Amino acid sequence: MIHKWMLQIFRRRVLLAILILIQFGIFAVLVNQSIAYSIVLKTIFTFLSIGIALHVVWKKGKEAYKITWILQVLIFPVYGALFYLMFNRQTKTRKLQNKLEKVYHLHQSYLHNDQSVFVQATMQYPEHGAQMYYLQETMGFPVYNQTEVKYYPLGEEYYQAILEELVKAEDYIFFEFFIVSEGKMWTEIKEILIKKAALGLDVRVMYDDIGSFITIPKNTKKQLMEKGIDCRIYNPFHPVLTSSQNNRDHRKVLSIDGKVAFTGGINIADEYINEIERFGHWKDTGIKMKGPAAWRQTLIFLELWQTMDENLLESEMNLLLPTFKTTGQPKKTGYVQPFADSPTDTQNVGEQVFVKMIYKAEKSVFINTPYLILDENLETALILAAQSGVKVKIVLPKIWDKYLVHMTSRSYYRDLINAGVEIYEYTKGFMHAKSIIVDMEVAVIGTINFDYRSLYLHFENAVALYGVPAIKDMIEDFDQTILESERIKVEDLSQSLIARFAKRILRLFAPLM
């Protein structure tokens, strides 16, 4: 039986798709008619295309993006030029960045930035000191100690831990996910959130509109607000051709009282806990942080939340600030550095961290990722590491969720394998985990995929771990995953000239995937 909310979602999706197609149709008719009846306009568009191509070459930016836009402009002179102008008008993005700057400024005095911890961490892990400095001093993400980290190798275990911690909440619960979907997972979590809100806790829920566009009813926000839960939908989708719709909130953050925080690749949907089957067994991972680093994760949640506030109040920050008790001898928990990435600024934080880690590797680089669509920086780093004797292993899904994206990922296999990179595909189902482990002692886990969307277009978050005991669990899980995966060899890849040519063409348009 089809639920009423499913019919509502279907109608909404179809209606918006029709509206967008109508816009495309009107746009195409107007352009074609204008060119057909006016030599002057045709000449203008030709010179406009040449000017845009030169502009793309001249301006700063990723070479891969430049090549993609230049190809579109030159192959489709009129439409390519107009779409470039349309999708590079970043007025809304600039406004958002201005709001984020105000939020960053407000958060500065609440970071709990202990310089002595940074000094200790860089002394203990000098080879990664530059990365710690970049994240802390340049980007504002301090290094923390005295934070216990628990690793969860499956969504089912992660979910149970979330339920256990939610019922312990005393002051507030901050919830931010890319996808929220009707089902067992959301029903049980929502029930706890409603109960906690009824007890007077500050409960806030935020989800991305595109991520949750076809998975929950349109009136979910209204229903939550009626239950005392403050709910916000990030970047509501409108059937208007605009570049800002590309910038999605791909973060996964759950903060409880600012003392406990969760993150990883897992969304709030039943396939993530294998309650339902999509693309075989769903392999995903996450972590729980307990201690000062959880507070920094809370601030990451507040970044986007507070861009939707009319006023930024220090009094609110003071109320949210947790107190951490230090008793006895400090625990050897290693060092934890939560960080986030934004598409509105000029810093590609996620990529910078990945590149730095790979270049510093001396023994091994282990990567889990659902997608492998690399720019020249990451591809060069991986190839150079493998050619320098570093054992580089990458696990991707055998069963794909997006055919073109999977084929584009596979287009990188040959060059990487020839350089000595070991590539595996998870045979049991879909690999959705996002992590990198270097030399068995430093790791990053979070929401960042090895693709253009995560690295340049989405809001993302992750956690860098240095000498954290949980890294041992991550390595054991990676080794087990390898046993459940098929190693890909060059001879396994298609030798067809047409297939190889098609994959190379896909590579040219990879930045748009």
mmCIF file of N, CA, C and O in Angstrom, residues 36 40 50 75 90 110 115-118 120 165 185 239 278 294 397 416 432 434 462-463 467 486 495 507:
data_model
loop_
_atom_site.group_PDB
_atom_site.id
_atom_site.type_symbol
_atom_site.label_atom_id
_atom_site.label_comp_id
_atom_site.label_asym_id
_atom_site.label_seq_id
_atom_site.Cartn_x
_atom_site.Cartn_y
_atom_site.Cartn_z
ATOM 1 N N ALA A 36 18.178 33.061 -34.833
ATOM 2 C CA ALA A 36 17.680 32.822 -36.191
ATOM 3 C C ALA A 36 17.345 34.120 -36.917
ATOM 4 O O ALA A 36 17.522 34.232 -38.135
ATOM 5 N N VAL A 40 23.177 40.114 -35.790
ATOM 6 C CA VAL A 40 23.884 40.900 -34.767
ATOM 7 C C VAL A 40 23.989 40.109 -33.471
ATOM 8 O O VAL A 40 25.064 40.003 -32.858
ATOM 9 N N ILE A 50 33.879 33.587 -26.957
ATOM 10 C CA ILE A 50 35.337 33.731 -26.986
ATOM 11 C C ILE A 50 35.819 34.459 -25.734
ATOM 12 O O ILE A 50 36.807 34.069 -25.092
ATOM 13 N N ILE A 75 32.100 24.067 -27.648
ATOM 14 C CA ILE A 75 31.262 23.096 -28.368
ATOM 15 C C ILE A 75 29.847 23.640 -28.572
ATOM 16 O O ILE A 75 29.233 23.472 -29.618
ATOM 17 N N GLN A 90 27.212 34.366 -8.410
ATOM 18 C CA GLN A 90 27.206 33.802 -7.064
ATOM 19 C C GLN A 90 26.751 34.826 -6.010
ATOM 20 O O GLN A 90 27.291 34.875 -4.909
ATOM 21 N N TYR A 110 35.025 31.093 21.666
ATOM 22 C CA TYR A 110 34.409 29.901 22.262
ATOM 23 C C TYR A 110 35.053 28.600 21.778
ATOM 24 O O TYR A 110 34.517 27.518 21.997
ATOM 25 N N GLN A 115 46.707 26.349 23.409
ATOM 26 C CA GLN A 115 47.931 26.330 22.610
ATOM 27 C C GLN A 115 48.906 25.254 23.079
ATOM 28 O O GLN A 115 49.660 24.703 22.277
ATOM 29 N N SER A 116 48.862 24.932 24.363
ATOM 30 C CA SER A 116 49.772 23.903 24.878
ATOM 31 C C SER A 116 49.462 22.527 24.283
ATOM 32 O O SER A 116 50.355 21.711 24.065
ATOM 33 N N VAL A 117 48.180 22.267 23.998
ATOM 34 C CA VAL A 117 47.792 21.002 23.374
ATOM 35 C C VAL A 117 48.353 20.934 21.958
ATOM 36 O O VAL A 117 48.869 19.892 21.525
ATOM 37 N N PHE A 118 48.281 22.051 21.241
ATOM 38 C CA PHE A 118 48.833 22.112 19.886
ATOM 39 C C PHE A 118 50.337 21.838 19.899
ATOM 40 O O PHE A 118 50.847 21.072 19.071
ATOM 41 N N GLN A 120 52.074 20.165 22.173
ATOM 42 C CA GLN A 120 52.288 18.753 22.496
ATOM 43 C C GLN A 120 52.033 17.858 21.278
ATOM 44 O O GLN A 120 52.793 16.927 20.990
ATOM 45 N N GLU A 165 22.854 7.358 23.485
ATOM 46 C CA GLU A 165 23.294 8.685 23.924
ATOM 47 C C GLU A 165 22.158 9.704 23.903
ATOM 48 O O GLU A 165 22.122 10.612 24.732
ATOM 49 N N MET A 185 14.539 3.981 11.397
ATOM 50 C CA MET A 185 15.596 4.806 11.969
ATOM 51 C C MET A 185 15.068 6.187 12.373
ATOM 52 O O MET A 185 15.254 6.637 13.510
ATOM 53 N N PRO A 239 12.261 25.554 -8.103
ATOM 54 C CA PRO A 239 12.408 25.235 -9.530
ATOM 55 C C PRO A 239 12.891 26.421 -10.342
ATOM 56 O O PRO A 239 12.232 26.873 -11.274
ATOM 57 N N ARG A 278 19.392 -1.849 -0.309
ATOM 58 C CA ARG A 278 19.615 -1.048 -1.512
ATOM 59 C C ARG A 278 21.052 -1.292 -1.953
ATOM 60 O O ARG A 278 21.986 -1.049 -1.195
ATOM 61 N N ALA A 294 34.089 17.312 21.048
ATOM 62 C CA ALA A 294 32.653 17.273 20.740
ATOM 63 C C ALA A 294 32.070 18.686 20.713
ATOM 64 O O ALA A 294 31.116 18.959 19.971
ATOM 65 N N PRO A 397 32.884 0.708 -4.060
ATOM 66 C CA PRO A 397 31.778 -0.262 -4.160
ATOM 67 C C PRO A 397 31.835 -1.091 -5.436
ATOM 68 O O PRO A 397 32.235 -0.592 -6.489
ATOM 69 N N LEU A 416 46.077 4.501 -11.988
ATOM 70 C CA LEU A 416 46.437 4.258 -10.586
ATOM 71 C C LEU A 416 47.054 2.872 -10.413
ATOM 72 O O LEU A 416 48.086 2.716 -9.742
ATOM 73 N N HIS A 432 29.952 2.942 1.312
ATOM 74 C CA HIS A 432 29.609 4.353 1.470
ATOM 75 C C HIS A 432 30.495 5.047 2.504
ATOM 76 O O HIS A 432 30.380 6.245 2.721
ATOM 77 N N LYS A 434 33.668 6.873 4.323
ATOM 78 C CA LYS A 434 34.607 7.902 3.839
ATOM 79 C C LYS A 434 35.711 8.054 4.881
ATOM 80 O O LYS A 434 35.511 8.677 5.929
ATOM 81 N N ALA A 462 34.497 16.596 8.894
ATOM 82 C CA ALA A 462 35.286 15.390 9.165
ATOM 83 C C ALA A 462 36.084 15.600 10.439
ATOM 84 O O ALA A 462 36.082 16.689 11.025
ATOM 85 N N VAL A 463 36.783 14.563 10.850
ATOM 86 C CA VAL A 463 37.607 14.625 12.063
ATOM 87 C C VAL A 463 38.965 14.009 11.773
ATOM 88 O O VAL A 463 39.046 12.881 11.263
ATOM 89 N N GLY A 467 47.103 9.413 16.559
ATOM 90 C CA GLY A 467 47.449 8.525 17.662
ATOM 91 C C GLY A 467 46.277 8.120 18.528
ATOM 92 O O GLY A 467 46.450 7.699 19.672
ATOM 93 N N GLU A 486 37.002 -7.512 -3.938
ATOM 94 C CA GLU A 486 37.719 -8.083 -5.084
ATOM 95 C C GLU A 486 38.791 -7.100 -5.542
ATOM 96 O O GLU A 486 38.498 -5.921 -5.777
ATOM 97 N N GLN A 495 39.226 -3.496 -22.409
ATOM 98 C CA GLN A 495 40.267 -3.107 -23.362
ATOM 99 C C GLN A 495 39.678 -2.477 -24.627
ATOM 100 O O GLN A 495 40.413 -2.068 -25.517
ATOM 101 N N ARG A 507 35.656 11.658 -18.035
ATOM 102 C CA ARG A 507 36.639 12.367 -17.201
ATOM 103 C C ARG A 507 36.604 13.875 -17.465
ATOM 104 O O ARG A 507 36.783 14.674 -16.561
#
